[in-house]
Amino acid sequence: MGIMNFTGTTLKNLFSKPATKLYPSVPQDYKERTRGHVVNDIDTCIFCGMCMRKCPTGAISVDRNTRTWQIDRMNCVQCACCVKNCPKNCLSMGKEYTTPDTEKTIDVLQKILTPEEIAAEEAAKKAQQEKIKAAMEAKKAAEAAKAAEAAKTEEPAKAE
Ligand code: SF4
Ligand code: SF4
């Protein structure tokens, strides 16, 4: 009985398509929800660093000053934690897996600002500094007024 089963399977396999593919010459069909690799739409990124803080393996580095975002793909475990926590939704999971390599490479993305964007950023910075300065001056004035009021109430008490 066992031999009959075996023969049947052998004959079936002889006349059916192979169960395997000649990957990579035949491309892989990825399922809809395959988590292959992390993709960043760098133009939408605000370099807040949330993805870096949420990554459990420390695969992502973000530098706000140089506007660079980088990922060590060999350290990434495709958990999609960074994707779920990105406030700008600029991260997503691409279906294809990272290409095999003999060396550990780090992918670096840098956002280049237009002159208008640089000017807008500088104006926002300046406005923020002025706001802080005005708040500090208001605080100082309030403290001085409070001290003057206290001195006024102390003077009549001394005269008596
Ligand atoms: S969480 Fe999103 S917006 Fe923030 S640095 Fe990462 S990719 Fe950019
Ligand atoms: S998918 Fe997970 S492991 Fe990979 S970079 Fe994002 S948070 Fe880190």
XYZ file of N, CA, C and O and ligand atoms in Angstrom:
656
model
N 0.826 -1.213 0.000
C 0.000 0.000 0.000
C 0.864 1.268 0.000
O 0.648 2.181 -0.766
N 1.925 1.229 0.851
C 2.848 2.362 0.952
C 3.579 2.588 -0.358
O 3.733 3.723 -0.804
N 3.986 1.487 -1.002
C 4.703 1.598 -2.278
C 3.792 2.197 -3.350
O 4.196 3.015 -4.163
N 2.503 1.807 -3.309
C 1.535 2.326 -4.287
C 1.393 3.836 -4.141
O 1.360 4.576 -5.124
N 1.302 4.271 -2.855
C 1.190 5.723 -2.583
C 2.391 6.468 -3.124
O 2.277 7.507 -3.750
N 3.562 5.894 -2.849
C 4.825 6.504 -3.277
C 4.882 6.605 -4.799
O 5.255 7.637 -5.367
N 4.475 5.533 -5.474
C 4.496 5.514 -6.942
C 3.540 6.573 -7.489
O 3.854 7.291 -8.434
N 2.373 6.659 -6.861
C 1.379 7.658 -7.302
C 1.930 9.061 -7.196
O 1.822 9.868 -8.129
N 2.587 9.348 -6.076
C 3.164 10.693 -5.868
C 4.258 10.964 -6.884
O 4.354 12.041 -7.460
N 5.089 9.954 -7.151
C 6.184 10.118 -8.111
C 5.634 10.435 -9.495
O 6.092 11.367 -10.165
N 4.624 9.646 -9.910
C 4.043 9.865 -11.242
C 3.400 11.242 -11.335
O 3.549 11.954 -12.337
N 2.705 11.654 -10.242
C 2.040 12.959 -10.236
C 3.076 14.080 -10.389
O 2.888 15.013 -11.174
N 4.175 13.956 -9.661
C 5.220 14.988 -9.709
C 5.937 15.030 -11.065
O 6.427 16.079 -11.476
N 5.996 13.876 -11.742
C 6.653 13.837 -13.047
C 5.913 14.683 -14.080
O 6.508 15.261 -14.977
N 4.587 14.743 -13.924
C 3.780 15.448 -14.929
C 3.205 16.777 -14.413
O 2.335 17.359 -15.035
N 3.667 17.251 -13.259
C 3.182 18.555 -12.756
C 4.336 19.558 -12.734
O 5.506 19.187 -12.859
N 3.960 20.846 -12.561
C 4.979 21.912 -12.541
C 5.872 21.778 -11.307
O 5.400 21.305 -10.262
N 7.120 22.241 -11.369
C 7.973 22.187 -10.161
C 7.377 23.033 -9.023
O 6.745 24.056 -9.293
N 7.569 22.585 -7.789
C 7.030 23.318 -6.642
C 7.914 24.508 -6.287
O 7.512 25.389 -5.541
N 9.136 24.535 -6.805
C 10.062 25.626 -6.487
C 10.272 26.527 -7.710
O 9.883 26.161 -8.816
N 10.880 27.693 -7.442
C 11.150 28.640 -8.530
C 12.647 28.824 -8.699
O 13.407 28.614 -7.743
N 13.045 29.283 -9.892
C 14.465 29.554 -10.127
C 14.797 30.976 -9.654
O 15.217 31.825 -10.435
N 14.563 31.224 -8.343
C 14.879 32.540 -7.787
C 16.395 32.706 -7.731
O 17.067 31.725 -7.402
N 17.001 33.847 -8.058
C 16.364 35.140 -8.347
C 16.068 35.414 -9.825
O 15.555 36.463 -10.137
N 16.391 34.449 -10.731
C 16.115 34.757 -12.147
C 14.606 34.844 -12.397
O 14.151 35.619 -13.231
N 13.806 34.064 -11.636
C 12.350 34.208 -11.698
C 11.930 35.036 -10.476
O 12.181 34.615 -9.348
N 11.370 36.221 -10.670
C 11.053 37.071 -9.522
C 10.006 36.464 -8.588
O 9.145 35.714 -9.042
N 10.130 36.789 -7.329
C 9.215 36.267 -6.307
C 7.895 37.039 -6.323
O 7.887 38.245 -6.553
N 6.788 36.319 -6.114
C 5.489 37.012 -5.942
C 5.289 37.229 -4.453
O 5.160 36.261 -3.708
N 5.276 38.496 -4.040
C 5.112 38.774 -2.613
C 3.639 38.920 -2.274
O 2.863 39.453 -3.063
N 3.271 38.471 -1.087
C 1.889 38.622 -0.623
C 1.634 40.087 -0.294
O 2.572 40.842 -0.010
N 0.381 40.441 -0.259
C -0.038 41.837 -0.054
C 0.577 42.457 1.206
O 1.007 43.602 1.203
N 0.624 41.687 2.312
C 1.075 42.270 3.591
C 2.504 41.853 3.954
O 2.876 41.916 5.124
N 3.288 41.466 2.971
C 4.681 41.080 3.263
C 5.461 42.287 3.780
O 5.372 43.378 3.222
N 6.197 42.076 4.879
C 7.065 43.143 5.408
C 8.477 42.864 4.915
O 9.206 42.085 5.524
N 8.850 43.493 3.821
C 10.169 43.233 3.245
C 11.235 44.181 3.760
O 12.209 43.765 4.361
N 11.023 45.459 3.529
C 12.011 46.451 3.984
C 11.319 47.782 4.246
O 10.237 48.041 3.719
N 11.967 48.625 5.062
C 11.388 49.921 5.430
C 11.690 50.943 4.331
O 12.815 51.030 3.845
N 10.654 51.702 3.951
C 10.802 52.750 2.932
C 10.479 54.091 3.592
O 9.522 54.188 4.359
N 11.285 55.098 3.310
C 11.014 56.439 3.850
C 10.823 57.443 2.711
O 11.702 57.586 1.859
N 9.686 58.120 2.723
C 9.462 59.222 1.774
C 10.120 60.451 2.418
O 9.499 61.179 3.191
N 11.401 60.634 2.098
C 12.231 61.614 2.814
C 11.704 63.053 2.694
O 11.924 63.877 3.588
N 10.978 63.360 1.623
C 10.462 64.723 1.450
C 9.388 65.061 2.481
O 9.135 66.225 2.756
N 8.743 64.040 3.038
C 7.685 64.269 4.032
C 8.229 64.204 5.461
O 7.600 64.685 6.400
N 9.400 63.619 5.623
C 10.007 63.429 6.957
C 10.322 64.775 7.615
O 10.787 65.702 6.950
N 10.049 64.873 8.921
C 10.351 66.115 9.651
C 11.517 65.903 10.640
O 11.775 66.747 11.481
N 12.138 64.743 10.592
C 13.311 64.417 11.423
C 13.027 64.562 12.917
O 13.830 65.106 13.664
N 11.857 64.095 13.305
C 11.460 64.180 14.720
C 12.165 63.114 15.565
O 12.261 63.248 16.772
N 12.633 62.029 14.928
C 13.364 60.991 15.657
C 12.485 59.953 16.337
O 12.997 59.088 17.046
N 11.173 60.013 16.135
C 10.273 59.056 16.788
C 10.586 57.620 16.353
O 10.608 56.703 17.166
N 10.864 57.424 15.055
C 11.165 56.074 14.551
C 12.431 55.529 15.224
O 12.490 54.355 15.592
N 13.401 56.409 15.417
C 14.668 56.004 16.045
C 14.414 55.558 17.501
O 14.930 54.549 17.956
N 13.574 56.337 18.208
C 13.297 56.020 19.611
C 12.469 54.742 19.750
O 12.610 54.007 20.715
N 11.610 54.466 18.799
C 10.721 53.305 18.899
C 11.341 52.018 18.356
O 10.837 50.935 18.624
N 12.405 52.122 17.573
C 12.999 50.919 16.960
C 13.632 50.027 18.042
O 14.528 50.460 18.758
N 13.186 48.778 18.179
C 13.709 47.910 19.243
C 15.140 47.444 19.019
O 15.793 46.984 19.951
N 15.640 47.542 17.791
C 16.994 47.049 17.520
C 18.002 48.176 17.275
O 19.159 47.903 16.981
N 17.541 49.418 17.351
C 18.447 50.545 17.116
C 18.937 50.617 15.681
O 20.060 51.058 15.427
N 18.097 50.193 14.738
C 18.521 50.157 13.334
C 18.458 51.523 12.660
O 19.086 51.723 11.629
N 17.686 52.452 13.244
C 17.492 53.757 12.592
C 18.256 54.847 13.340
O 18.277 54.862 14.567
N 18.858 55.780 12.576
C 19.476 56.974 13.172
C 18.923 58.192 12.442
O 18.825 58.175 11.220
N 18.598 59.228 13.216
C 18.064 60.455 12.629
C 18.903 61.629 13.122
O 19.190 61.728 14.312
N 19.321 62.497 12.205
C 20.055 63.710 12.586
C 19.287 64.914 12.057
O 19.239 65.145 10.843
N 18.685 65.646 12.977
C 17.852 66.791 12.585
C 18.685 67.912 11.960
O 18.253 68.570 11.024
N 19.910 68.118 12.477
C 20.747 69.223 11.981
C 21.158 69.037 10.522
O 21.136 69.979 9.745
N 21.545 67.807 10.186
C 21.985 67.571 8.797
C 20.843 67.025 7.944
O 21.036 66.726 6.768
N 19.675 66.859 8.540
C 18.473 66.330 7.870
C 18.771 64.995 7.199
O 18.492 64.774 6.025
N 19.393 64.103 7.977
C 19.678 62.777 7.437
C 18.934 61.707 8.237
O 18.766 61.818 9.447
N 18.503 60.710 7.528
C 17.804 59.556 8.104
C 18.517 58.325 7.582
O 18.740 58.207 6.378
N 18.953 57.452 8.481
C 19.666 56.278 7.990
C 19.206 54.997 8.662
O 18.728 55.019 9.796
N 19.334 53.910 7.928
C 18.882 52.609 8.450
C 19.915 51.531 8.160
O 20.437 51.449 7.046
N 20.215 50.769 9.202
C 21.100 49.617 9.065
C 20.184 48.415 8.811
O 19.607 47.855 9.730
N 20.027 48.065 7.557
C 19.026 47.052 7.193
C 19.337 45.669 7.761
O 18.447 44.856 7.934
N 20.622 45.411 8.039
C 20.973 44.110 8.609
C 20.527 44.010 10.072
O 20.445 42.929 10.631
N 20.262 45.150 10.705
C 19.785 45.136 12.093
C 18.262 45.181 12.167
O 17.700 45.007 13.243
N 17.617 45.453 11.064
C 16.155 45.595 11.056
C 15.495 44.217 11.086
O 15.889 43.319 10.354
N 14.488 44.071 11.946
C 13.778 42.787 12.043
C 12.366 42.893 11.445
O 11.516 42.049 11.702
N 12.121 43.933 10.687
C 10.850 44.133 9.967
C 9.626 44.077 10.878
O 8.601 43.525 10.504
N 9.753 44.647 12.083
C 8.619 44.623 13.023
C 7.579 45.697 12.687
O 6.455 45.654 13.166
N 7.966 46.696 11.908
C 7.085 47.810 11.484
C 6.704 48.749 12.627
O 5.766 49.529 12.505
N 7.412 48.679 13.740
C 7.149 49.571 14.868
C 7.373 51.039 14.467
O 6.602 51.921 14.836
N 8.425 51.274 13.694
C 8.725 52.638 13.235
C 7.607 53.148 12.340
O 7.187 54.301 12.445
N 7.096 52.270 11.473
C 6.027 52.661 10.538
C 4.782 53.074 11.308
O 4.164 54.096 11.006
N 4.434 52.304 12.339
C 3.207 52.587 13.112
C 3.331 53.879 13.906
O 2.336 54.526 14.195
N 4.545 54.258 14.294
C 4.714 55.418 15.171
C 5.129 56.707 14.463
O 5.264 57.740 15.119
N 5.327 56.667 13.164
C 5.752 57.882 12.445
C 4.592 58.883 12.397
O 3.534 58.572 11.864
N 4.762 60.089 12.941
C 3.648 61.045 12.969
C 3.289 61.611 11.597
O 2.216 62.158 11.423
N 4.190 61.503 10.638
C 3.909 62.048 9.303
C 3.529 60.962 8.288
O 3.333 61.263 7.105
N 3.473 59.718 8.742
C 3.149 58.583 7.854
C 4.060 58.527 6.628
O 3.611 58.171 5.533
N 5.307 58.910 6.805
C 6.200 58.849 5.650
C 6.943 57.515 5.577
O 7.640 57.251 4.602
N 6.770 56.674 6.608
C 7.397 55.346 6.553
C 6.380 54.305 6.118
O 5.201 54.401 6.455
N 6.867 53.317 5.364
C 5.996 52.209 4.964
C 6.864 50.952 4.801
O 8.090 51.045 4.808
N 6.198 49.814 4.680
C 6.938 48.573 4.480
C 6.863 48.180 3.009
O 5.769 47.921 2.486
N 8.017 48.174 2.327
C 8.078 47.679 0.952
C 8.028 46.156 0.980
O 8.481 45.534 1.939
N 7.477 45.567 -0.053
C 7.305 44.101 -0.048
C 8.614 43.334 -0.274
O 8.803 42.258 0.271
N 9.507 43.890 -1.085
C 10.724 43.152 -1.431
C 11.692 43.098 -0.242
O 11.799 44.062 0.501
N 12.365 41.965 -0.127
C 13.370 41.843 0.933
C 14.666 42.542 0.524
O 14.918 42.742 -0.667
N 15.453 42.890 1.540
C 16.748 43.524 1.280
C 17.628 42.592 0.444
O 17.683 41.386 0.700
N 18.303 43.146 -0.529
C 19.161 42.336 -1.401
C 20.304 41.711 -0.595
O 20.948 42.413 0.195
N 20.554 40.417 -0.780
C 21.666 39.788 -0.048
C 22.991 40.450 -0.401
O 23.178 40.927 -1.521
N 23.886 40.526 0.574
C 25.169 41.189 0.342
C 26.239 40.536 1.202
O 25.917 39.851 2.179
N 27.476 40.758 0.839
C 28.571 40.199 1.643
C 29.058 41.206 2.672
O 29.851 40.887 3.544
N 28.599 42.452 2.544
C 29.015 43.490 3.489
C 27.806 44.160 4.105
O 26.759 44.249 3.472
N 27.982 44.636 5.351
C 26.896 45.369 6.021
C 26.880 46.791 5.488
O 27.861 47.518 5.638
N 25.803 47.172 4.846
C 25.737 48.544 4.337
C 24.622 49.297 5.058
O 23.632 48.700 5.462
N 24.817 50.601 5.207
C 23.808 51.450 5.852
C 23.247 52.389 4.788
O 24.011 53.059 4.092
N 21.932 52.403 4.657
C 21.304 53.296 3.668
C 21.080 54.665 4.309
O 20.472 54.764 5.385
N 21.586 55.700 3.658
C 21.460 57.066 4.191
C 20.613 57.906 3.234
O 20.886 57.952 2.041
N 19.587 58.554 3.781
C 18.756 59.468 2.988
C 18.911 60.866 3.556
O 18.884 61.049 4.778
N 19.075 61.842 2.679
C 19.221 63.227 3.141
C 18.223 64.118 2.417
O 18.041 63.983 1.199
N 17.585 64.990 3.170
C 16.620 65.911 2.569
C 17.325 67.222 2.236
O 17.937 67.840 3.109
N 17.264 67.614 0.984
C 17.864 68.876 0.557
C 16.749 69.916 0.503
O 15.770 69.744 -0.230
N 16.903 70.990 1.261
C 15.863 72.021 1.297
C 16.023 73.014 0.149
O 17.135 73.313 -0.271
N 14.904 73.546 -0.317
C 14.933 74.603 -1.331
C 15.256 75.917 -0.618
O 15.053 76.020 0.609
N 15.730 76.960 -1.331
C 16.016 78.245 -0.664
C 14.795 78.796 0.082
O 14.918 79.363 1.163
N 13.590 78.578 -0.469
C 12.361 79.059 0.193
C 12.151 78.332 1.522
O 11.786 78.944 2.525
N 12.411 77.023 1.518
C 12.224 76.238 2.750
C 13.238 76.666 3.808
O 12.913 76.756 4.995
N 14.476 76.950 3.372
C 15.508 77.395 4.324
C 15.088 78.729 4.939
O 15.166 78.927 6.153
N 14.594 79.643 4.085
C 14.177 80.964 4.564
C 13.008 80.824 5.542
O 12.990 81.476 6.596
N 12.056 79.931 5.229
C 10.889 79.731 6.104
C 11.325 79.151 7.445
O 10.832 79.552 8.502
N 12.289 78.227 7.398
C 12.773 77.616 8.634
C 13.477 78.647 9.512
O 13.280 78.689 10.724
N 14.291 79.502 8.876
C 15.007 80.537 9.636
C 14.024 81.544 10.236
O 14.182 81.986 11.378
N 12.985 81.899 9.459
C 11.978 82.838 9.960
C 11.242 82.239 11.159
O 10.988 82.937 12.153
N 10.931 80.950 11.079
C 10.227 80.280 12.190
C 11.113 80.255 13.431
O 10.643 80.479 14.551
N 12.421 80.010 13.231
C 13.376 79.979 14.344
C 13.446 81.348 15.017
O 13.421 81.472 16.242
N 13.528 82.388 14.177
C 13.642 83.755 14.671
C 12.378 84.134 15.458
O 12.457 84.717 16.546
N 11.221 83.770 14.915
C 9.943 84.082 15.576
C 9.874 83.388 16.936
O 9.416 83.971 17.922
N 10.355 82.161 16.989
C 10.349 81.394 18.245
C 11.259 82.065 19.276
O 10.899 82.206 20.450
N 12.459 82.523 18.818
C 13.396 83.199 19.731
C 12.788 84.491 20.264
O 12.914 84.809 21.441
N 12.116 85.218 19.384
C 11.497 86.487 19.813
C 10.377 86.239 20.807
O 10.195 86.991 21.761
N 9.651 85.164 20.599
C 8.557 84.803 21.511
C 9.114 84.500 22.913
O 8.590 84.957 23.924
N 10.228 83.767 22.938
C 10.855 83.423 24.221
C 11.360 84.684 24.913
O 11.169 84.881 26.113
N 11.986 85.575 24.110
C 12.534 86.827 24.657
C 11.412 87.682 25.255
O 11.530 88.201 26.379
N 10.293 87.785 24.533
C 9.159 88.589 25.005
C 8.581 88.002 26.293
O 8.248 88.739 27.231
N 8.512 86.681 26.353
C 7.970 86.021 27.550
C 8.872 86.280 28.751
O 8.395 86.537 29.871
N 10.217 86.255 28.535
C 11.165 86.500 29.631
C 11.075 87.953 30.114
O 11.130 88.227 31.318
N 10.928 88.876 29.160
C 10.821 90.295 29.530
C 9.539 90.546 30.323
O 9.536 91.287 31.310
N 8.441 89.909 29.901
C 7.164 90.063 30.609
C 7.279 89.517 32.033
O 6.765 90.101 32.988
N 8.005 88.414 32.170
C 8.186 87.796 33.485
C 8.990 88.723 34.404
O 8.652 88.928 35.572
N 10.052 89.323 33.831
C 10.905 90.245 34.593
C 10.105 91.448 35.045
O 10.211 91.907 36.197
N 9.289 92.015 34.129
C 8.479 93.199 34.437
C 7.482 92.886 35.549
O 7.266 93.702 36.466
N 6.877 91.683 35.495
C 5.902 91.283 36.512
C 6.579 91.157 37.873
O 6.035 91.578 38.902
N 7.810 90.611 37.872
C 8.555 90.450 39.137
C 8.933 91.811 39.723
O 8.840 92.030 40.936
N 9.347 92.747 38.831
C 9.718 94.099 39.285
C 8.510 94.819 39.871
O 8.608 95.484 40.922
N 7.354 94.667 39.225
C 6.128 95.315 39.712
C 5.738 94.745 41.072
O 5.322 95.483 41.974
N 5.912 93.441 41.209
C 5.575 92.770 42.473
C 6.486 93.276 43.602
O 6.040 93.553 44.722
N 7.788 93.446 43.287
C 8.760 93.926 44.281
C 8.440 95.364 44.686
O 8.526 95.726 45.876
N 8.074 96.188 43.694
C 7.729 97.593 43.978
C 6.504 97.670 44.872
O 6.438 98.477 45.807
N 5.542 96.814 44.613
C 4.291 96.773 45.402
C 4.601 96.380 46.851
O 4.097 96.975 47.811
N 5.507 95.400 46.986
C 5.892 94.931 48.329
C 6.609 96.036 49.093
O 6.385 96.236 50.297
N 7.473 96.790 48.386
C 8.211 97.891 49.023
C 7.252 98.978 49.486
O 7.427 99.549 50.567
N 6.223 99.248 48.704
C 5.235 100.281 49.045
C 4.496 99.928 50.329
O 4.263 100.754 51.198
N 4.096 98.668 50.455
C 3.340 98.234 51.647
C 4.226 98.195 52.895
O 3.761 98.348 54.004
N 5.553 98.010 52.690
C 6.475 97.967 53.833
C 6.744 99.364 54.395
O 6.891 99.552 55.602
N 6.801 100.390 53.549
C 7.139 101.762 53.953
C 6.205 102.348 55.017
O 6.666 102.825 56.060
N 4.887 102.307 54.839
C 3.984 102.862 55.879
C 4.141 102.142 57.216
O 4.082 102.743 58.270
N 4.413 100.841 57.153
C 4.547 100.066 58.386
C 5.758 100.540 59.172
O 5.744 100.654 60.403
N 6.851 100.935 58.466
C 8.085 101.417 59.119
C 7.838 102.783 59.736
O 8.315 103.096 60.835
N 7.069 103.676 59.026
C 6.793 105.033 59.490
C 6.042 105.031 60.816
O 6.246 105.877 61.682
N 5.142 104.017 61.002
C 4.377 103.931 62.271
C 5.288 103.498 63.388
O 5.301 103.865 64.489
S 9.184 59.218 12.738
Fe 8.722 59.720 10.583
S 8.876 61.952 10.498
Fe 9.903 61.323 12.380
S 12.067 61.079 11.816
Fe 11.099 59.068 11.591
S 10.495 58.970 9.448
Fe 10.866 61.109 9.891
S 10.892 47.714 11.132
Fe 11.287 47.485 13.328
S 13.421 46.856 13.466
Fe 13.101 47.655 11.382
S 13.710 49.783 11.535
Fe 11.492 49.717 11.880
S 11.290 49.571 14.135
Fe 13.425 49.073 13.622
